[in-house]
C-alpha cells in the first residue's frame, strides 16, 4: 500500500509539474475559427484511395514509433495510405534539399526551427492556417506561444509536435565507478572543462578507455548558440545577419582545442569515425565519453541502452558571472507546397498531435507533447526517466529565452561550421583562422540569400 501511495503521489506531483510547464506559456491558441475554402482539394472523403508520404529524421527506435503512428492513422483512415521514407539527421536534410529542388518532396515533413526559414523562403512550405480555420487541423489545445512559433511573416508553416531543451547527459554508474562527483545542474564552462579533464585522468589511472566529454566544437546549434548567448550576443539577428563577434567564435574553437590537447575529448580521427553512427553505437552509449550534449527528449533512449545506473541530464554550461544561454527548442510538422493531397496531409498532422493513441505512442519522442490533453494522456504511462525529462524541461523553461529563427542558408552554414571545427581539430588551421574563415563563409552564404 505504501508503494501504491508513493506512485499516486508521484503521478499527482508530475501533473502539477506538467501544469507548470504549460503555465509558462501565455495561454492556448484558441479554438480554430470557421471558414476558409482553400482546403477543398482532392479528398479521400469520397472513397477515393489516396497515397501521401511522411518523412522524418531519427534512429531505429524513432522509426518504430513513427511507423506505429502511421499504422494507427491508416487504420482510422482506410482510404489513405502513408509512405514512410526516413533518414538520419544529416541524410535527412541533404535529401530533403534535393527533393524540394526537384519537386519530389514528401507531403508531410518533419521540420526544425533551424530550417524553417530556409524552406519558407524557398516557398517550399504550405501555409497551414486555412486548414486550422476549416477545422481540419485542431490547434486549440496547443499553448499559444508554441503555436505562434510556427508562424513566419504571418503564415503558419509548421505545427509543433514537441517542446524540448538541450543539456549534457551523464550516467551515474560511470561517475560512481570513477569516484567522481556528478555534474551540477547549474554549472559553468570552466567547471565543465575541469570535470572532463578529471574524468579522463581518473579513467586512465584505472585503465579505462574513456574521454571526459564528447567533442561538440562543430555543433553550431544548439551548443555554439548557447555559447554565443552566454556571451551576451546572438547567433543570428532578427534581420538574418551574424550576431556575434570574431573573438566569441575564436574562444569557442580555443576552448575545445585546449580540451583536445589535454586528451579530455576524443581526437579528431575518433570523432570523425563515430560521427553519424546510430545511437546504440555512438561514443556515449558505448561508454567512451563520460558526458555528451543531447536534447532532453533522448534521455530515456540512453537510459534504455544503459546496462546500469541512471542517465541524468544537466543544463548546458554558462560562462562564470554571465547569463545562461538556454532557449526553447522543439520539433514540428510541415506540409510541402507541392503536395497533391494537402487536405489528407493536414488530417495526418491533426491525428499525430491530437489522437490519444498516437500520443501515447509518441510519448516524449521529440519533446514534451505539444497539446496539454496529450500530456495528461501520456503521463500515467511514463517511466521514471521520462518523468525526469519532464522535470528538466520544466526547470529549464523557467530560465529559457527566445532565439531568432535561423535565416535561409543555415543548412550550408551548419555544414561550414562543422567542417571548420574539424579543420581546427585536425590542426590544419588555428582557432583564430577558424573564426575568421567561418565568419567570412557565413557572410558569403547570407549575402546570397
CSV table of C-alpha atoms in Angstrom, one decimal:
chain,number,residue,atom,x,y,z
A,1,UNK,CA,0.0,0.0,0.0
A,2,UNK,CA,2.9,2.3,0.8
A,3,UNK,CA,4.3,1.8,-2.7
A,4,UNK,CA,0.9,2.5,-4.3
A,5,UNK,CA,0.5,5.7,-2.3
A,6,UNK,CA,4.0,6.7,-3.4
A,7,UNK,CA,3.1,6.1,-7.0
A,8,UNK,CA,-0.1,8.1,-6.7
A,9,UNK,CA,1.8,10.9,-5.1
A,10,UNK,CA,4.3,10.8,-7.9
A,11,UNK,CA,1.7,11.0,-10.6
A,12,UNK,CA,-0.2,13.8,-8.9
A,13,UNK,CA,3.1,15.7,-8.4
A,14,UNK,CA,4.0,15.2,-12.0
A,15,UNK,CA,0.6,16.5,-13.2
A,16,UNK,CA,1.4,19.6,-11.2
A,17,UNK,CA,4.8,19.9,-12.8
A,18,UNK,CA,3.2,19.5,-16.3
A,19,UNK,CA,0.7,22.2,-15.4
A,20,UNK,CA,3.6,24.4,-14.5
A,21,UNK,CA,5.3,23.6,-17.8
A,22,UNK,CA,2.4,24.9,-19.8
A,23,UNK,CA,1.7,27.6,-17.3
A,24,UNK,CA,4.9,29.2,-18.6
A,25,UNK,CA,3.1,29.9,-21.8
A,26,UNK,CA,0.7,32.7,-22.0
A,27,UNK,CA,-2.3,30.6,-22.9
A,28,UNK,CA,-3.6,28.4,-25.6
A,29,UNK,CA,-4.1,29.2,-29.3
A,30,UNK,CA,-7.8,29.4,-29.0
A,31,UNK,CA,-10.4,27.5,-30.9
A,32,UNK,CA,-10.0,27.2,-34.6
A,33,UNK,CA,-12.2,29.7,-36.3
A,34,UNK,CA,-14.6,28.5,-39.0
A,35,UNK,CA,-14.3,29.5,-42.7
A,36,UNK,CA,-11.6,29.1,-45.3
A,37,UNK,CA,-12.2,27.4,-48.6
A,38,UNK,CA,-8.7,26.7,-49.9
A,39,UNK,CA,-8.7,23.2,-48.4
A,40,UNK,CA,-11.2,21.7,-50.9
A,41,UNK,CA,-8.5,19.7,-52.8
A,42,UNK,CA,-8.7,16.1,-53.9
A,43,UNK,CA,-10.3,14.3,-51.0
A,44,UNK,CA,-10.3,10.7,-49.6
A,45,UNK,CA,-13.8,11.5,-48.2
A,46,UNK,CA,-15.4,10.4,-51.5
A,47,UNK,CA,-13.9,7.0,-51.1
A,48,UNK,CA,-11.0,7.7,-53.5
A,49,UNK,CA,-7.8,5.9,-52.4
A,50,UNK,CA,-5.2,8.5,-51.6
A,51,UNK,CA,-1.5,8.0,-51.0
A,52,UNK,CA,0.5,10.5,-49.0
A,53,UNK,CA,4.1,10.4,-47.8
A,54,UNK,CA,5.6,11.4,-44.4
A,55,UNK,CA,9.3,11.7,-43.8
A,56,UNK,CA,11.3,12.3,-40.6
A,57,UNK,CA,14.8,12.1,-39.2
A,58,UNK,CA,15.8,9.7,-36.5
A,59,UNK,CA,17.2,6.4,-35.4
A,60,UNK,CA,15.8,2.9,-35.4
A,61,UNK,CA,13.8,3.4,-32.2
A,62,UNK,CA,12.1,6.5,-33.6
A,63,UNK,CA,11.4,4.7,-36.9
A,64,UNK,CA,9.5,2.1,-35.0
A,65,UNK,CA,7.4,4.7,-33.1
A,66,UNK,CA,6.5,6.7,-36.2
A,67,UNK,CA,5.7,3.6,-38.2
A,68,UNK,CA,3.2,2.6,-35.5
A,69,UNK,CA,1.6,6.0,-35.5
A,70,UNK,CA,1.3,5.7,-39.3
A,71,UNK,CA,-0.3,2.3,-38.8
A,72,UNK,CA,-2.8,3.8,-36.4
A,73,UNK,CA,-3.6,6.6,-38.8
A,74,UNK,CA,-4.2,4.2,-41.7
A,75,UNK,CA,-6.5,2.0,-39.6
A,76,UNK,CA,-8.6,5.1,-38.7
A,77,UNK,CA,-8.5,6.4,-42.3
A,78,UNK,CA,-8.6,3.3,-44.6
A,79,UNK,CA,-8.7,5.3,-47.8
A,80,UNK,CA,-5.3,7.0,-47.0
A,81,UNK,CA,-2.0,5.1,-47.4
A,82,UNK,CA,1.1,6.6,-45.9
A,83,UNK,CA,4.5,6.1,-47.5
A,84,UNK,CA,7.3,6.5,-44.9
A,85,UNK,CA,10.8,7.4,-46.1
A,86,UNK,CA,13.2,8.5,-43.3
A,87,UNK,CA,16.9,9.0,-42.6
A,88,UNK,CA,19.5,10.1,-40.1
A,89,UNK,CA,19.7,13.8,-39.2
A,90,UNK,CA,22.5,14.5,-41.7
A,91,UNK,CA,21.0,12.4,-44.5
A,92,UNK,CA,17.6,13.8,-43.9
A,93,UNK,CA,18.4,17.5,-44.7
A,94,UNK,CA,20.6,16.7,-47.6
A,95,UNK,CA,18.0,14.5,-49.2
A,96,UNK,CA,15.2,16.9,-48.5
A,97,UNK,CA,17.0,19.8,-50.2
A,98,UNK,CA,17.4,17.7,-53.3
A,99,UNK,CA,13.7,16.6,-53.2
A,100,UNK,CA,12.5,20.2,-52.7
A,101,UNK,CA,14.6,21.4,-55.6
A,102,UNK,CA,13.2,18.6,-57.9
A,103,UNK,CA,9.6,18.9,-56.7
A,104,UNK,CA,9.6,15.4,-55.4
A,105,UNK,CA,9.5,16.1,-51.7
A,106,UNK,CA,7.1,14.1,-49.4
A,107,UNK,CA,3.7,15.6,-48.5
A,108,UNK,CA,4.5,15.9,-44.8
A,109,UNK,CA,8.0,16.6,-43.5
A,110,UNK,CA,9.5,16.7,-40.0
A,111,UNK,CA,10.6,20.4,-39.6
A,112,UNK,CA,13.0,22.0,-37.2
A,113,UNK,CA,13.1,25.6,-36.2
A,114,UNK,CA,16.7,25.9,-37.5
A,115,UNK,CA,15.5,25.1,-41.0
A,116,UNK,CA,12.0,26.6,-41.3
A,117,UNK,CA,13.3,30.0,-42.6
A,118,UNK,CA,15.3,28.2,-45.2
A,119,UNK,CA,12.4,26.3,-46.7
A,120,UNK,CA,9.7,29.0,-46.2
A,121,UNK,CA,11.9,31.5,-48.1
A,122,UNK,CA,12.1,29.0,-51.0
A,123,UNK,CA,8.3,28.9,-50.9
A,124,UNK,CA,8.6,25.2,-50.4
A,125,UNK,CA,6.1,25.1,-47.5
A,126,UNK,CA,2.3,25.3,-47.4
A,127,UNK,CA,0.5,27.9,-45.3
A,128,UNK,CA,-1.4,25.7,-42.8
A,129,UNK,CA,-3.7,28.5,-41.5
A,130,UNK,CA,-6.5,27.6,-43.9
A,131,UNK,CA,-6.6,24.1,-42.5
A,132,UNK,CA,-6.8,25.4,-39.0
A,133,UNK,CA,-9.6,27.8,-40.0
A,134,UNK,CA,-11.5,25.0,-41.6
A,135,UNK,CA,-11.2,22.8,-38.5
A,136,UNK,CA,-9.2,20.0,-40.2
A,137,UNK,CA,-6.2,20.9,-38.1
A,138,UNK,CA,-7.2,21.4,-34.5
A,139,UNK,CA,-4.7,23.6,-32.6
A,140,UNK,CA,-6.8,25.0,-29.8
A,141,UNK,CA,-5.1,22.7,-27.2
A,142,UNK,CA,-1.6,23.9,-28.1
A,143,UNK,CA,0.0,26.6,-25.9
A,144,UNK,CA,-0.2,29.9,-27.7
A,145,UNK,CA,3.5,30.6,-27.6
A,146,UNK,CA,4.3,27.2,-29.1
A,147,UNK,CA,1.6,27.7,-31.8
A,148,UNK,CA,2.8,31.1,-32.7
A,149,UNK,CA,6.3,29.7,-33.1
A,150,UNK,CA,5.1,28.1,-36.3
A,151,UNK,CA,4.4,31.5,-38.0
A,152,UNK,CA,6.9,33.3,-40.2
A,153,UNK,CA,5.8,36.6,-41.8
A,154,UNK,CA,2.2,36.0,-40.9
A,155,UNK,CA,1.9,32.5,-42.4
A,156,UNK,CA,1.7,29.2,-40.4
A,157,UNK,CA,4.4,27.0,-41.8
A,158,UNK,CA,4.7,24.3,-39.1
A,159,UNK,CA,2.8,22.7,-36.3
A,160,UNK,CA,4.6,21.8,-33.0
A,161,UNK,CA,5.0,18.1,-32.2
A,162,UNK,CA,7.0,18.5,-29.0
A,163,UNK,CA,8.8,21.1,-26.8
A,164,UNK,CA,12.3,20.4,-25.7
A,165,UNK,CA,15.5,21.9,-24.4
A,166,UNK,CA,19.1,20.5,-24.6
A,167,UNK,CA,21.6,19.6,-21.9
A,168,UNK,CA,24.6,17.3,-21.1
A,169,UNK,CA,23.9,13.6,-20.3
A,170,UNK,CA,25.9,11.6,-17.8
A,171,UNK,CA,25.5,8.1,-16.3
A,172,UNK,CA,25.6,7.8,-12.5
A,173,UNK,CA,27.2,4.4,-12.8
A,174,UNK,CA,30.1,5.8,-14.8
A,175,UNK,CA,30.7,8.5,-12.2
A,176,UNK,CA,30.3,6.1,-9.3
A,177,UNK,CA,32.8,3.7,-10.9
A,178,UNK,CA,35.3,6.5,-11.3
A,179,UNK,CA,34.6,8.0,-7.9
A,180,UNK,CA,33.8,11.4,-9.4
A,181,UNK,CA,31.2,13.9,-8.2
A,182,UNK,CA,28.1,14.3,-10.5
A,183,UNK,CA,27.9,17.5,-12.6
A,184,UNK,CA,25.8,20.2,-11.1
A,185,UNK,CA,22.5,21.3,-12.7
A,186,UNK,CA,23.8,24.9,-13.0
A,187,UNK,CA,27.4,24.8,-13.9
A,188,UNK,CA,30.0,26.9,-15.8
A,189,UNK,CA,32.1,26.1,-18.9
A,190,UNK,CA,35.1,26.3,-16.6
A,191,UNK,CA,33.6,23.6,-14.3
A,192,UNK,CA,32.7,21.5,-17.4
A,193,UNK,CA,36.4,21.6,-18.6
A,194,UNK,CA,37.6,20.6,-15.1
A,195,UNK,CA,35.2,17.7,-14.9
A,196,UNK,CA,36.1,16.5,-18.4
A,197,UNK,CA,39.8,16.6,-17.6
A,198,UNK,CA,39.2,14.8,-14.3
A,199,UNK,CA,37.2,12.0,-15.9
A,200,UNK,CA,40.0,11.3,-18.4
A,201,UNK,CA,42.7,11.4,-15.7
A,202,UNK,CA,40.8,9.0,-13.4
A,203,UNK,CA,39.8,6.7,-16.2
A,204,UNK,CA,43.4,6.4,-17.3
A,205,UNK,CA,44.5,5.6,-13.8
A,206,UNK,CA,42.0,2.7,-13.8
A,207,UNK,CA,43.0,1.6,-17.3
A,208,UNK,CA,39.5,2.5,-18.6
A,209,UNK,CA,39.5,3.8,-22.2
A,210,UNK,CA,37.3,6.8,-21.9
A,211,UNK,CA,37.4,10.5,-22.6
A,212,UNK,CA,35.8,13.2,-20.4
A,213,UNK,CA,33.3,14.6,-22.9
A,214,UNK,CA,32.1,14.4,-26.5
A,215,UNK,CA,33.7,17.0,-28.8
A,216,UNK,CA,30.9,19.5,-29.5
A,217,UNK,CA,33.1,22.1,-31.2
A,218,UNK,CA,31.3,21.5,-34.5
A,219,UNK,CA,27.7,21.8,-33.2
A,220,UNK,CA,26.5,25.2,-34.5
A,221,UNK,CA,23.1,24.7,-32.9
A,222,UNK,CA,22.3,24.4,-30.1
A,223,UNK,CA,25.7,24.2,-28.4
A,224,UNK,CA,27.6,27.1,-30.1
A,225,UNK,CA,24.4,29.1,-30.0
A,226,UNK,CA,24.3,28.6,-26.2
A,227,UNK,CA,28.0,29.8,-26.0
A,228,UNK,CA,27.2,32.9,-28.1
A,229,UNK,CA,24.2,33.7,-25.9
A,230,UNK,CA,26.1,33.3,-22.6
A,231,UNK,CA,28.5,35.9,-24.1
A,232,UNK,CA,25.5,38.3,-24.3
A,233,UNK,CA,25.3,38.0,-28.1
A,234,UNK,CA,23.0,36.2,-30.6
A,235,UNK,CA,23.9,33.7,-33.4
A,236,UNK,CA,21.7,35.5,-35.9
A,237,UNK,CA,19.9,38.8,-35.7
A,238,UNK,CA,16.2,39.2,-36.5
A,239,UNK,CA,17.3,40.5,-39.9
A,240,UNK,CA,19.2,37.3,-40.7
A,241,UNK,CA,22.7,38.7,-40.1
A,242,UNK,CA,25.6,37.4,-38.0
A,243,UNK,CA,25.0,38.5,-34.4
A,244,UNK,CA,28.3,37.5,-32.8
A,245,UNK,CA,31.9,38.8,-32.9
A,246,UNK,CA,35.1,37.0,-34.1
A,247,UNK,CA,36.5,36.7,-30.6
A,248,UNK,CA,33.5,34.7,-29.4
A,249,UNK,CA,34.0,32.2,-32.2
A,250,UNK,CA,37.7,32.1,-31.7
A,251,UNK,CA,37.3,31.5,-27.9
A,252,UNK,CA,34.9,28.6,-28.8
A,253,UNK,CA,37.3,26.8,-31.0
A,254,UNK,CA,40.2,27.5,-28.5
A,255,UNK,CA,38.1,26.1,-25.6
A,256,UNK,CA,37.7,22.8,-27.4
A,257,UNK,CA,41.3,22.7,-28.6
A,258,UNK,CA,42.5,23.1,-25.1
A,259,UNK,CA,40.4,20.1,-24.1
A,260,UNK,CA,41.6,18.1,-27.1
A,261,UNK,CA,45.3,18.9,-26.3
A,262,UNK,CA,44.7,17.6,-22.8
A,263,UNK,CA,43.2,14.4,-24.2
A,264,UNK,CA,39.9,15.2,-22.4
A,265,UNK,CA,37.8,14.8,-25.5
A,266,UNK,CA,38.3,12.4,-28.4
A,267,UNK,CA,40.9,13.1,-31.1
A,268,UNK,CA,39.8,14.3,-34.4
A,269,UNK,CA,40.0,10.9,-36.1
A,270,UNK,CA,37.9,9.2,-33.5
A,271,UNK,CA,35.4,12.0,-33.6
A,272,UNK,CA,35.1,11.5,-37.3
A,273,UNK,CA,34.8,7.8,-37.1
A,274,UNK,CA,31.9,7.9,-34.7
A,275,UNK,CA,30.0,10.8,-36.3
A,276,UNK,CA,26.5,9.9,-37.5
A,277,UNK,CA,26.5,6.4,-36.1
A,278,UNK,CA,23.2,5.1,-34.7
A,279,UNK,CA,22.5,5.9,-31.1
A,280,UNK,CA,23.4,2.5,-29.8
A,281,UNK,CA,26.9,2.8,-31.4
A,282,UNK,CA,27.9,6.3,-30.5
A,283,UNK,CA,30.6,7.4,-28.1
A,284,UNK,CA,28.3,8.0,-25.1
A,285,UNK,CA,26.2,4.8,-25.5
A,286,UNK,CA,29.4,2.7,-25.8
A,287,UNK,CA,30.9,4.3,-22.7
A,288,UNK,CA,33.8,6.0,-24.5
A,289,UNK,CA,32.9,9.5,-23.2
A,290,UNK,CA,31.5,10.4,-19.8
A,291,UNK,CA,29.4,13.4,-20.8
A,292,UNK,CA,27.6,14.2,-24.0
A,293,UNK,CA,25.4,17.1,-25.3
A,294,UNK,CA,21.9,15.9,-26.4
A,295,UNK,CA,18.3,17.0,-26.5
A,296,UNK,CA,16.4,16.2,-23.3
A,297,UNK,CA,13.8,14.1,-25.1
A,298,UNK,CA,16.6,11.5,-25.9
A,299,UNK,CA,17.3,10.9,-22.2
A,300,UNK,CA,15.0,7.8,-22.0
A,301,UNK,CA,16.6,6.3,-25.1
A,302,UNK,CA,20.0,6.4,-23.5
A,303,UNK,CA,18.6,5.1,-20.2
A,304,UNK,CA,17.2,2.1,-22.1
A,305,UNK,CA,20.7,1.4,-23.6
A,306,UNK,CA,22.5,1.7,-20.2
A,307,UNK,CA,23.5,-1.5,-18.5
A,308,UNK,CA,23.4,0.1,-15.1
A,309,UNK,CA,23.0,3.4,-13.4
A,310,UNK,CA,20.7,6.4,-14.0
A,311,UNK,CA,21.2,8.5,-17.1
A,312,UNK,CA,20.7,12.1,-15.9
A,313,UNK,CA,20.8,15.4,-17.7
A,314,UNK,CA,22.2,18.8,-16.5
A,315,UNK,CA,21.9,22.2,-18.3
A,316,UNK,CA,24.4,23.3,-20.9
A,317,UNK,CA,27.0,25.3,-19.0
A,318,UNK,CA,27.3,29.1,-19.0
A,319,UNK,CA,30.4,31.4,-18.5
A,320,UNK,CA,31.2,32.3,-15.0
A,321,UNK,CA,29.4,35.5,-14.0
A,322,UNK,CA,27.4,35.6,-17.2
A,323,UNK,CA,23.8,34.7,-18.1
A,324,UNK,CA,22.6,31.2,-19.1
A,325,UNK,CA,22.2,30.6,-22.8
A,326,UNK,CA,19.0,28.5,-22.8
A,327,UNK,CA,16.3,28.9,-25.4
A,328,UNK,CA,13.1,26.9,-26.2
A,329,UNK,CA,13.6,24.3,-28.9
A,330,UNK,CA,11.1,21.9,-30.4
A,331,UNK,CA,10.1,19.7,-33.3
A,332,UNK,CA,7.5,20.5,-35.9
A,333,UNK,CA,5.5,19.1,-38.8
A,334,UNK,CA,5.0,20.9,-42.1
A,335,UNK,CA,3.3,20.2,-45.4
A,336,UNK,CA,5.2,20.9,-48.6
A,337,UNK,CA,3.8,23.4,-51.1
A,338,UNK,CA,3.9,20.8,-53.9
A,339,UNK,CA,1.8,18.3,-52.1
A,340,UNK,CA,-1.0,16.9,-54.3
A,341,UNK,CA,-3.0,15.9,-51.2
A,342,UNK,CA,-2.7,18.7,-48.6
A,343,UNK,CA,-6.1,18.0,-47.0
A,344,UNK,CA,-5.1,14.4,-46.3
A,345,UNK,CA,-1.7,15.6,-45.1
A,346,UNK,CA,-3.4,18.1,-42.7
A,347,UNK,CA,-5.6,15.2,-41.4
A,348,UNK,CA,-2.5,13.2,-40.7
A,349,UNK,CA,-0.9,16.1,-38.7
A,350,UNK,CA,-4.1,16.6,-36.8
A,351,UNK,CA,-4.2,12.8,-36.0
A,352,UNK,CA,-0.5,12.9,-35.0
A,353,UNK,CA,-0.8,15.7,-32.4
A,354,UNK,CA,-4.3,15.1,-31.1
A,355,UNK,CA,-5.1,11.4,-31.2
A,356,UNK,CA,-4.7,9.8,-27.8
A,357,UNK,CA,-3.3,6.5,-29.1
A,358,UNK,CA,-0.9,8.3,-31.3
A,359,UNK,CA,0.4,10.5,-28.5
A,360,UNK,CA,0.6,7.5,-26.1
A,361,UNK,CA,2.9,6.0,-28.8
A,362,UNK,CA,4.8,9.3,-29.3
A,363,UNK,CA,5.3,10.0,-25.5
A,364,UNK,CA,8.4,12.2,-25.4
A,365,UNK,CA,10.0,11.1,-28.6
A,366,UNK,CA,10.7,14.6,-29.9
A,367,UNK,CA,9.9,16.6,-26.8
A,368,UNK,CA,7.0,17.1,-24.4
A,369,UNK,CA,3.8,16.6,-26.4
A,370,UNK,CA,2.6,19.9,-27.9
A,371,UNK,CA,-1.0,19.7,-26.6
A,372,UNK,CA,-2.0,19.8,-23.0
A,373,UNK,CA,-4.5,17.0,-23.4
A,374,UNK,CA,-1.8,14.8,-24.9
A,375,UNK,CA,0.5,15.5,-21.9
A,376,UNK,CA,-2.2,14.4,-19.5
A,377,UNK,CA,-2.9,11.3,-21.6
A,378,UNK,CA,0.7,10.1,-21.6
A,379,UNK,CA,1.7,10.9,-18.1
A,380,UNK,CA,0.3,7.7,-16.4
A,381,UNK,CA,2.4,5.6,-18.9
A,382,UNK,CA,5.7,7.5,-18.3
A,383,UNK,CA,8.7,5.8,-16.7
A,384,UNK,CA,10.8,7.5,-14.0
A,385,UNK,CA,13.4,8.6,-16.7
A,386,UNK,CA,10.6,10.2,-18.8
A,387,UNK,CA,9.4,12.0,-15.7
A,388,UNK,CA,12.9,13.3,-15.2
A,389,UNK,CA,12.8,14.6,-18.7
A,390,UNK,CA,9.6,16.5,-18.0
A,391,UNK,CA,11.1,18.0,-14.8
A,392,UNK,CA,14.3,19.0,-16.7
A,393,UNK,CA,12.4,20.7,-19.5
A,394,UNK,CA,10.2,22.4,-16.9
A,395,UNK,CA,13.1,23.7,-14.9
A,396,UNK,CA,15.0,24.9,-17.9
A,397,UNK,CA,12.0,26.7,-19.4
A,398,UNK,CA,12.0,28.9,-16.3
A,399,UNK,CA,15.2,30.5,-17.5
A,400,UNK,CA,15.0,30.0,-21.2
A,401,UNK,CA,14.5,32.9,-23.6
A,402,UNK,CA,13.6,33.2,-27.3
A,403,UNK,CA,16.1,33.0,-30.1
A,404,UNK,CA,15.5,34.5,-33.6
A,405,UNK,CA,14.9,31.8,-36.3
A,406,UNK,CA,17.9,30.8,-38.2
A,407,UNK,CA,18.0,32.6,-41.6
A,408,UNK,CA,17.8,31.0,-45.0
A,409,UNK,CA,21.1,29.3,-45.8
A,410,UNK,CA,21.6,27.9,-42.3
A,411,UNK,CA,22.0,24.3,-43.6
A,412,UNK,CA,25.1,25.4,-45.6
A,413,UNK,CA,26.3,27.5,-42.6
A,414,UNK,CA,25.9,24.5,-40.3
A,415,UNK,CA,28.0,22.3,-42.6
A,416,UNK,CA,30.6,25.1,-43.0
A,417,UNK,CA,30.8,25.4,-39.2
A,418,UNK,CA,31.3,21.6,-38.7
A,419,UNK,CA,33.9,21.4,-41.4
A,420,UNK,CA,35.9,24.4,-40.0
A,421,UNK,CA,35.7,22.9,-36.5
A,422,UNK,CA,37.1,19.6,-38.0
A,423,UNK,CA,39.9,21.6,-39.6
A,424,UNK,CA,40.8,23.1,-36.3
A,425,UNK,CA,40.6,19.6,-34.6
A,426,UNK,CA,43.0,18.2,-37.2
A,427,UNK,CA,45.3,21.2,-36.6
A,428,UNK,CA,45.0,22.3,-40.2
A,429,UNK,CA,44.1,25.8,-39.1
A,430,UNK,CA,44.2,27.7,-35.8
A,431,UNK,CA,41.2,28.7,-33.7
A,432,UNK,CA,41.7,32.3,-34.8
A,433,UNK,CA,41.9,31.3,-38.5
A,434,UNK,CA,38.8,29.1,-38.0
A,435,UNK,CA,36.8,32.0,-36.6
A,436,UNK,CA,37.9,34.3,-39.4
A,437,UNK,CA,37.1,31.7,-42.0
A,438,UNK,CA,33.7,30.9,-40.5
A,439,UNK,CA,32.5,34.5,-40.3
A,440,UNK,CA,33.6,35.1,-43.9
A,441,UNK,CA,31.8,31.9,-45.2
A,442,UNK,CA,28.8,32.7,-43.1
A,443,UNK,CA,28.6,36.2,-44.5
A,444,UNK,CA,29.0,34.9,-48.0
A,445,UNK,CA,26.1,32.5,-47.6
A,446,UNK,CA,23.8,35.1,-46.1
A,447,UNK,CA,24.6,37.6,-48.8
A,448,UNK,CA,23.4,35.2,-51.5
A,449,UNK,CA,20.0,34.7,-49.8
